[in-house]
Amino acid sequence: MPVVYNFNAGPSILPAEVLTQASQAILDFNQTGLSILEIGHRTPLFQAVLDEAVALVKDLMKLDSDHEVLFLHGGATTQFFQVPMNLLNEQESAAYLDCGVWGSKAIKEARLFGGVEIVASSKDKNYTYIPKGFSIPKSAKYFHYTTNNTIEGTELFEIPETEVPLVADMSSDILSRDMDFNRFALIYAGAQKNIGAAGVNMVVLRKDILGKVTRKLPGMMDYRQHIEAGSMLNTPPVFAIYVCLLTLRWLKHLGGVAAIETLNRRKADALYQALDQLPMFRPTVAREDRSRMNVVFVMEDPVLEKAFLERCKQEGMVGIKGHRSVGGFRVSLYNALGLDSVNALTGLMQDFAQKHG
Ligand SMILES: Cc1ncc(COP(=O)(O)O)c(C=O)c1O
């Protein structure tokens, strides 16, 4: 197989051993003679998968007993409306931070269910920074923000100080760095970046925030019913959850969230350092808000972008083209990506700068 450096933004790189184990389970799951794709979700075989995945999430995130872990369908996009549907009455309002394309989509959906107060926005500068010094009204039912803006490449490292229940979209930096996850009332994340395969969404939530809205909820939209049914209200995405389990085991074996944070810092530091040293390249976001997961940059001479992209392609580097709304480049450095991939890219950048500078 040719050497490929996978910088895809999501679905994205998974640990090699996870891919090997998942392939094996497709052929023969736990020596049962059955494929993981062929087993019933209500069997002890799958129940053990789900139970271990939930236990690993609780362990890796150091969750207290008030927090529940769910694996649901519909991706993070479903959470954009499932959150307000469950937490916000029509006459109430929730506070939102508008700091990226994904967050703005969450705001649009929340408005279908109640009032939305935008506490701050960085839309004025194309979401290239994280607004600071905003205050969250005490009357808000919850405060929602995106911890890492996948498209724009900014990350909010401090958890805002507030008594208002915190809700976070952690789709692109979940389990990538240590933080006090217990401070959140609700966390959601699509699995396809740091947790596993596309098709499942992880939701971590505190039960006491539920049951306060007056509207009637369809069963599949009601977190309480999912908790009651242990994420098995209907057929769960069995294989996607299994890939999550394998990835969570891999992370635990590596030393957990603190260990991966050390590696993630090294990768991001190496790449930003190269970008800062080579005048040909220019990171697009405010220095203090630079994401460790998605590094976004452009070239001072846009004419060279095509040649750079072509060179990356020749060297087996995939997924670095920037999002269509930003342009330039986006390099994603999720948990499973090794430092060797970053070193290969920075080496290529230095060589390219020498030849074209
Ligand atoms: C921060 C963030 N939120 C939400 C989404 C949407 O996720 P999904 O496609 O799983 O609905 C993404 C997808 O990349 C994302 O990066």
Tab-separated table of C-alpha atoms and ligand atoms in Angstrom:
chain	number	residue	atom	x	y	z
A	1	MET	CA	0.000	0.000	0.000
A	2	PRO	CA	1.316	3.513	-0.759
A	3	VAL	CA	2.173	5.726	2.227
A	4	VAL	CA	-0.749	8.043	2.938
A	5	TYR	CA	-0.771	10.887	5.429
A	6	ASN	CA	-4.389	11.399	6.362
A	7	PHE	CA	-5.213	14.977	7.370
A	8	ASN	CA	-8.929	14.653	6.636
A	9	ALA	CA	-11.284	16.830	8.699
A	10	GLY	CA	-13.889	14.129	9.246
A	11	PRO	CA	-14.520	11.327	8.773
A	12	SER	CA	-10.837	11.160	9.483
A	13	ILE	CA	-7.886	9.052	10.501
A	14	LEU	CA	-8.392	6.134	12.884
A	15	PRO	CA	-5.659	4.182	14.683
A	16	ALA	CA	-4.259	1.404	12.459
A	17	GLU	CA	-4.949	-1.226	15.105
A	18	VAL	CA	-8.581	-0.131	15.295
A	19	LEU	CA	-8.938	-0.681	11.554
A	20	THR	CA	-7.350	-4.131	11.825
A	21	GLN	CA	-9.583	-5.154	14.719
A	22	ALA	CA	-12.706	-3.735	13.075
A	23	SER	CA	-11.935	-5.606	9.840
A	24	GLN	CA	-11.474	-8.820	11.789
A	25	ALA	CA	-14.792	-8.285	13.578
A	26	ILE	CA	-16.547	-7.905	10.239
A	27	LEU	CA	-15.407	-11.413	9.349
A	28	ASP	CA	-15.659	-13.080	12.735
A	29	PHE	CA	-16.716	-11.215	15.850
A	30	ASN	CA	-15.117	-12.547	19.051
A	31	GLN	CA	-14.789	-16.054	17.539
A	32	THR	CA	-18.537	-16.445	17.245
A	33	GLY	CA	-18.432	-17.299	13.553
A	34	LEU	CA	-20.694	-14.280	13.018
A	35	SER	CA	-19.864	-10.856	11.688
A	36	ILE	CA	-20.359	-7.826	13.958
A	37	LEU	CA	-22.705	-6.737	11.154
A	38	GLU	CA	-24.852	-9.826	11.691
A	39	ILE	CA	-25.485	-9.872	15.418
A	40	GLY	CA	-28.668	-8.672	17.096
A	41	HIS	CA	-28.370	-5.514	19.136
A	42	ARG	CA	-30.290	-7.036	22.030
A	43	THR	CA	-27.878	-9.928	22.415
A	44	PRO	CA	-25.435	-10.223	25.319
A	45	LEU	CA	-22.705	-9.957	22.647
A	46	PHE	CA	-23.619	-6.411	21.708
A	47	GLN	CA	-24.744	-5.391	25.198
A	48	ALA	CA	-21.176	-6.090	26.334
A	49	VAL	CA	-19.852	-3.781	23.571
A	50	LEU	CA	-22.173	-0.954	24.564
A	51	ASP	CA	-21.559	-1.369	28.298
A	52	GLU	CA	-17.787	-1.307	27.858
A	53	ALA	CA	-17.958	1.731	25.552
A	54	VAL	CA	-20.065	3.635	28.087
A	55	ALA	CA	-17.759	2.606	30.954
A	56	LEU	CA	-14.688	3.729	28.994
A	57	VAL	CA	-16.226	7.128	28.229
A	58	LYS	CA	-17.029	7.597	31.931
A	59	ASP	CA	-13.518	6.544	32.849
A	60	LEU	CA	-11.658	8.626	30.226
A	61	MET	CA	-13.752	11.726	30.919
A	62	LYS	CA	-13.693	11.118	34.703
A	63	LEU	CA	-17.452	11.618	34.824
A	64	ASP	CA	-19.293	11.721	38.116
A	65	SER	CA	-22.343	9.564	38.768
A	66	ASP	CA	-24.737	12.378	37.758
A	67	HIS	CA	-23.681	12.131	34.103
A	68	GLU	CA	-25.212	9.692	31.635
A	69	VAL	CA	-23.597	8.570	28.375
A	70	LEU	CA	-25.698	7.956	25.270
A	71	PHE	CA	-24.863	6.784	21.769
A	72	LEU	CA	-27.451	8.210	19.377
A	73	HIS	CA	-28.128	8.516	15.668
A	74	GLY	CA	-28.308	11.642	13.572
A	75	GLY	CA	-24.889	13.197	14.031
A	76	ALA	CA	-24.128	16.437	15.792
A	77	THR	CA	-26.553	18.198	13.470
A	78	THR	CA	-29.461	16.434	15.168
A	79	GLN	CA	-28.209	17.758	18.493
A	80	PHE	CA	-28.541	21.294	17.156
A	81	PHE	CA	-32.316	20.856	17.513
A	82	GLN	CA	-32.572	18.000	20.026
A	83	VAL	CA	-30.885	20.169	22.666
A	84	PRO	CA	-33.375	23.093	22.527
A	85	MET	CA	-36.274	20.704	22.029
A	86	ASN	CA	-35.440	19.070	25.391
A	87	LEU	CA	-34.199	22.091	27.328
A	88	LEU	CA	-35.938	25.232	26.111
A	89	ASN	CA	-39.575	26.301	26.386
A	90	GLU	CA	-40.896	28.659	23.724
A	91	GLN	CA	-41.166	31.663	26.049
A	92	GLU	CA	-37.685	31.099	27.538
A	93	SER	CA	-34.325	31.925	26.073
A	94	ALA	CA	-30.940	30.274	25.805
A	95	ALA	CA	-27.560	31.982	25.406
A	96	TYR	CA	-25.325	31.100	22.459
A	97	LEU	CA	-21.794	32.027	21.457
A	98	ASP	CA	-21.597	32.650	17.716
A	99	CYS	CA	-18.020	31.714	16.861
A	100	GLY	CA	-18.211	29.507	13.796
A	101	VAL	CA	-20.270	28.061	10.980
A	102	TRP	CA	-21.350	25.044	13.030
A	103	GLY	CA	-22.350	27.171	16.024
A	104	SER	CA	-24.372	29.456	13.773
A	105	LYS	CA	-26.258	26.427	12.485
A	106	ALA	CA	-27.013	25.441	16.089
A	107	ILE	CA	-28.355	28.963	16.710
A	108	LYS	CA	-30.634	28.767	13.681
A	109	GLU	CA	-32.123	25.497	14.878
A	110	ALA	CA	-32.559	26.681	18.480
A	111	ARG	CA	-34.648	29.614	17.256
A	112	LEU	CA	-37.279	27.105	16.133
A	113	PHE	CA	-37.943	26.233	19.770
A	114	GLY	CA	-37.457	29.380	21.865
A	115	GLY	CA	-35.566	32.606	22.307
A	116	VAL	CA	-31.863	32.837	21.527
A	117	GLU	CA	-29.594	35.468	22.980
A	118	ILE	CA	-26.250	35.728	21.220
A	119	VAL	CA	-23.758	36.739	23.911
A	120	ALA	CA	-20.955	37.495	21.441
A	121	SER	CA	-20.034	36.870	17.832
A	122	SER	CA	-16.865	36.797	15.749
A	123	LYS	CA	-18.759	36.816	12.487
A	124	ASP	CA	-17.419	40.333	11.789
A	125	LYS	CA	-14.020	38.801	11.034
A	126	ASN	CA	-15.108	35.576	9.393
A	127	TYR	CA	-14.940	33.719	12.705
A	128	THR	CA	-11.141	34.012	12.855
A	129	TYR	CA	-11.059	34.630	16.606
A	130	ILE	CA	-12.926	33.672	19.770
A	131	PRO	CA	-14.836	36.570	21.353
A	132	LYS	CA	-13.617	37.359	24.887
A	133	GLY	CA	-15.101	39.010	27.929
A	134	PHE	CA	-18.726	38.241	27.147
A	135	SER	CA	-21.254	37.803	29.898
A	136	ILE	CA	-23.892	35.138	30.076
A	137	PRO	CA	-27.305	36.289	31.325
A	138	LYS	CA	-28.329	34.461	34.504
A	139	SER	CA	-31.831	34.045	33.122
A	140	ALA	CA	-30.647	31.854	30.217
A	141	LYS	CA	-31.835	28.238	30.354
A	142	TYR	CA	-28.419	27.137	29.134
A	143	PHE	CA	-25.308	28.484	27.425
A	144	HIS	CA	-24.241	26.774	24.205
A	145	TYR	CA	-20.855	26.987	22.521
A	146	THR	CA	-18.618	25.027	20.166
A	147	THR	CA	-15.343	24.132	21.860
A	148	ASN	CA	-13.464	23.709	18.577
A	149	ASN	CA	-14.440	25.335	15.310
A	150	THR	CA	-13.560	22.688	12.766
A	151	ILE	CA	-13.965	24.865	9.699
A	152	GLU	CA	-12.284	28.057	10.885
A	153	GLY	CA	-9.588	26.493	13.092
A	154	THR	CA	-10.211	28.226	16.424
A	155	GLU	CA	-10.552	26.557	19.815
A	156	LEU	CA	-11.891	27.795	23.128
A	157	PHE	CA	-9.596	26.413	25.795
A	158	GLU	CA	-11.132	27.945	28.930
A	159	ILE	CA	-14.498	26.740	30.174
A	160	PRO	CA	-16.662	29.869	30.676
A	161	GLU	CA	-17.403	30.716	34.324
A	162	THR	CA	-21.157	30.755	34.798
A	163	GLU	CA	-23.910	29.266	36.902
A	164	VAL	CA	-25.986	28.739	33.771
A	165	PRO	CA	-25.914	25.082	32.602
A	166	LEU	CA	-23.193	24.643	29.992
A	167	VAL	CA	-23.922	22.859	26.717
A	168	ALA	CA	-21.042	22.175	24.334
A	169	ASP	CA	-20.605	20.863	20.828
A	170	MET	CA	-17.292	19.026	21.184
A	171	SER	CA	-17.471	17.228	17.849
A	172	SER	CA	-13.945	18.053	16.813
A	173	ASP	CA	-11.956	18.179	20.051
A	174	ILE	CA	-13.663	15.651	22.302
A	175	LEU	CA	-11.127	13.563	24.251
A	176	SER	CA	-8.224	15.497	22.729
A	177	ARG	CA	-7.334	17.447	25.867
A	178	ASP	CA	-7.895	17.296	29.578
A	179	MET	CA	-10.723	19.374	30.966
A	180	ASP	CA	-13.299	19.133	33.709
A	181	PHE	CA	-16.078	17.481	31.727
A	182	ASN	CA	-18.258	17.419	34.848
A	183	ARG	CA	-18.751	21.160	34.551
A	184	PHE	CA	-20.977	20.581	31.529
A	185	ALA	CA	-24.684	19.867	31.728
A	186	LEU	CA	-24.617	18.428	28.225
A	187	ILE	CA	-21.871	17.570	25.751
A	188	TYR	CA	-22.384	16.192	22.275
A	189	ALA	CA	-19.997	15.049	19.584
A	190	GLY	CA	-20.274	13.299	16.258
A	191	ALA	CA	-17.982	10.272	16.467
A	192	GLN	CA	-16.226	10.629	13.136
A	193	LYS	CA	-13.207	12.633	14.281
A	194	ASN	CA	-11.838	11.557	17.650
A	195	ILE	CA	-14.154	8.776	18.807
A	196	GLY	CA	-14.737	6.378	15.947
A	197	ALA	CA	-16.714	5.894	12.764
A	198	ALA	CA	-19.393	8.114	11.263
A	199	GLY	CA	-22.978	7.171	12.041
A	200	VAL	CA	-23.087	7.670	15.765
A	201	ASN	CA	-23.154	10.628	18.063
A	202	MET	CA	-22.095	10.647	21.673
A	203	VAL	CA	-24.129	12.618	24.187
A	204	VAL	CA	-23.063	13.076	27.808
A	205	LEU	CA	-25.654	14.723	29.984
A	206	ARG	CA	-26.810	15.416	33.508
A	207	LYS	CA	-30.241	13.965	34.114
A	208	ASP	CA	-31.444	16.830	36.327
A	209	ILE	CA	-31.639	19.257	33.378
A	210	LEU	CA	-34.338	17.115	31.737
A	211	GLY	CA	-38.127	17.031	32.108
A	212	LYS	CA	-38.551	20.804	32.363
A	213	VAL	CA	-40.071	21.578	28.981
A	214	THR	CA	-43.805	21.551	28.428
A	215	ARG	CA	-43.835	20.479	24.777
A	216	LYS	CA	-44.509	16.884	23.816
A	217	LEU	CA	-41.448	15.115	22.476
A	218	PRO	CA	-41.335	12.285	19.946
A	219	GLY	CA	-39.722	9.259	21.643
A	220	MET	CA	-36.605	9.359	19.487
A	221	MET	CA	-36.054	13.015	20.409
A	222	ASP	CA	-36.509	12.529	24.148
A	223	TYR	CA	-33.225	12.114	26.036
A	224	ARG	CA	-35.088	10.629	29.001
A	225	GLN	CA	-36.400	7.782	26.891
A	226	HIS	CA	-32.925	7.100	25.516
A	227	ILE	CA	-31.501	7.007	29.042
A	228	GLU	CA	-34.294	4.678	30.136
A	229	ALA	CA	-33.622	2.379	27.178
A	230	GLY	CA	-29.830	2.481	27.566
A	231	SER	CA	-29.295	3.900	24.039
A	232	MET	CA	-31.439	1.078	22.634
A	233	LEU	CA	-34.750	2.761	21.997
A	234	ASN	CA	-34.429	1.367	18.486
A	235	THR	CA	-31.667	-0.447	16.607
A	236	PRO	CA	-28.462	1.417	17.442
A	237	PRO	CA	-25.659	1.855	14.882
A	238	VAL	CA	-24.000	-1.363	16.027
A	239	PHE	CA	-20.840	-1.265	13.920
A	240	ALA	CA	-20.194	2.451	14.480
A	241	ILE	CA	-20.475	1.900	18.244
A	242	TYR	CA	-18.105	-1.041	18.002
A	243	VAL	CA	-15.503	1.158	16.244
A	244	CYS	CA	-15.964	3.684	19.074
A	245	LEU	CA	-15.260	0.950	21.596
A	246	LEU	CA	-12.048	-0.027	19.801
A	247	THR	CA	-10.917	3.603	19.606
A	248	LEU	CA	-11.733	4.227	23.261
A	249	ARG	CA	-9.752	1.112	24.232
A	250	TRP	CA	-6.842	2.386	22.128
A	251	LEU	CA	-6.959	5.753	23.902
A	252	LYS	CA	-7.140	4.161	27.337
A	253	HIS	CA	-4.168	1.941	26.503
A	254	LEU	CA	-2.190	4.984	25.360
A	255	GLY	CA	-2.629	6.614	28.762
A	256	GLY	CA	-5.949	8.420	28.336
A	257	VAL	CA	-6.792	12.038	27.677
A	258	ALA	CA	-3.775	13.595	29.426
A	259	ALA	CA	-1.381	11.455	27.376
A	260	ILE	CA	-3.059	12.266	24.082
A	261	GLU	CA	-3.071	15.958	24.977
A	262	THR	CA	0.726	15.872	25.268
A	263	LEU	CA	0.987	14.378	21.792
A	264	ASN	CA	-1.606	16.763	20.362
A	265	ARG	CA	0.269	19.764	21.734
A	266	ARG	CA	3.498	18.534	20.134
A	267	LYS	CA	1.849	18.067	16.750
A	268	ALA	CA	0.148	21.471	16.779
A	269	ASP	CA	3.285	23.249	18.052
A	270	ALA	CA	5.395	21.674	15.286
A	271	LEU	CA	2.994	22.727	12.552
A	272	TYR	CA	2.341	26.278	13.801
A	273	GLN	CA	6.070	26.759	14.308
A	274	ALA	CA	6.741	25.827	10.670
A	275	LEU	CA	3.955	28.144	9.516
A	276	ASP	CA	5.344	31.023	11.585
A	277	GLN	CA	8.856	30.480	10.273
A	278	LEU	CA	7.951	30.315	6.597
A	279	PRO	CA	6.724	33.689	5.327
A	280	MET	CA	5.122	31.972	2.349
A	281	PHE	CA	2.387	30.592	4.624
A	282	ARG	CA	-0.009	32.553	6.833
A	283	PRO	CA	-2.232	31.090	9.554
A	284	THR	CA	-5.615	32.777	9.343
A	285	VAL	CA	-6.736	32.866	12.978
A	286	ALA	CA	-5.792	34.868	16.074
A	287	ARG	CA	-2.684	33.350	17.646
A	288	GLU	CA	-4.190	32.808	21.113
A	289	ASP	CA	-7.204	31.003	19.640
A	290	ARG	CA	-5.333	28.597	17.372
A	291	SER	CA	-6.941	25.183	17.331
A	292	ARG	CA	-4.837	22.124	18.094
A	293	MET	CA	-7.138	19.993	16.005
A	294	ASN	CA	-7.639	21.948	12.765
A	295	VAL	CA	-4.839	24.175	11.526
A	296	VAL	CA	-6.047	26.655	8.925
A	297	PHE	CA	-3.730	28.710	6.729
A	298	VAL	CA	-3.401	30.363	3.343
A	299	MET	CA	-0.426	31.207	1.134
A	300	GLU	CA	0.684	34.806	0.741
A	301	ASP	CA	0.737	34.234	-3.006
A	302	PRO	CA	-2.528	32.430	-3.815
A	303	VAL	CA	-1.148	31.494	-7.223
A	304	LEU	CA	1.138	28.982	-5.494
A	305	GLU	CA	-1.697	27.199	-3.702
A	306	LYS	CA	-2.414	24.866	-6.606
A	307	ALA	CA	1.239	23.835	-6.910
A	308	PHE	CA	1.478	23.253	-3.148
A	309	LEU	CA	-1.649	21.141	-3.135
A	310	GLU	CA	-0.333	19.123	-6.090
A	311	ARG	CA	2.992	18.544	-4.324
A	312	CYS	CA	1.168	17.343	-1.196
A	313	LYS	CA	-0.867	14.991	-3.331
A	314	GLN	CA	2.281	13.552	-4.913
A	315	GLU	CA	3.686	12.868	-1.434
A	316	GLY	CA	0.538	11.054	-0.315
A	317	MET	CA	-0.904	13.849	1.821
A	318	VAL	CA	-4.664	13.899	1.709
A	319	GLY	CA	-7.372	16.104	3.146
A	320	ILE	CA	-5.521	19.413	3.392
A	321	LYS	CA	-7.665	21.526	1.081
A	322	GLY	CA	-9.453	24.193	3.124
A	323	HIS	CA	-13.186	24.229	3.633
A	324	ARG	CA	-14.982	25.843	0.702
A	325	SER	CA	-16.147	28.740	2.919
A	326	VAL	CA	-12.588	29.660	3.994
A	327	GLY	CA	-10.304	28.550	1.139
A	328	GLY	CA	-6.573	27.894	1.564
A	329	PHE	CA	-5.677	24.855	3.615
A	330	ARG	CA	-6.892	22.996	6.664
A	331	VAL	CA	-4.765	20.338	8.286
A	332	SER	CA	-6.559	18.210	10.848
A	333	LEU	CA	-4.481	16.741	13.643
A	334	TYR	CA	-6.925	14.433	15.408
A	335	ASN	CA	-5.891	11.971	18.110
A	336	ALA	CA	-4.995	9.091	15.798
A	337	LEU	CA	-2.585	11.145	13.697
A	338	GLY	CA	1.077	10.520	14.556
A	339	LEU	CA	3.783	13.150	14.914
A	340	ASP	CA	5.535	11.537	11.920
A	341	SER	CA	2.733	12.777	9.640
A	342	VAL	CA	3.193	16.344	10.880
A	343	ASN	CA	6.958	16.091	10.450
A	344	ALA	CA	6.474	14.855	6.892
A	345	LEU	CA	4.240	17.821	6.138
A	346	THR	CA	6.508	20.437	7.716
A	347	GLY	CA	9.460	18.917	5.830
A	348	LEU	CA	7.542	19.245	2.592
A	349	MET	CA	6.584	22.840	3.412
A	350	GLN	CA	10.201	23.784	4.064
A	351	ASP	CA	11.293	22.171	0.826
A	352	PHE	CA	8.496	23.828	-1.130
A	353	ALA	CA	9.361	27.226	0.381
A	354	GLN	CA	12.992	26.801	-0.610
A	355	LYS	CA	12.107	25.944	-4.188
A	356	HIS	CA	9.423	28.592	-4.656
A	357	GLY	CA	10.376	31.269	-2.117
B	1	LIG	C1	-18.049	21.251	15.415
B	1	LIG	C2	-18.992	20.479	14.542
B	1	LIG	N1	-20.307	20.452	14.856
B	1	LIG	C3	-21.187	19.776	14.115
B	1	LIG	C4	-20.805	19.077	12.989
B	1	LIG	C5	-21.829	18.326	12.190
B	1	LIG	O1	-21.677	16.977	12.448
B	1	LIG	P1	-22.536	15.864	11.725
B	1	LIG	O2	-22.120	15.861	10.296
B	1	LIG	O3	-22.152	14.622	12.471
B	1	LIG	O4	-23.971	16.198	11.883
B	1	LIG	C6	-19.447	19.053	12.626
B	1	LIG	C7	-19.000	18.326	11.443
B	1	LIG	O5	-17.887	18.386	11.004
B	1	LIG	C8	-18.529	19.783	13.421
B	1	LIG	O6	-17.240	19.804	13.105
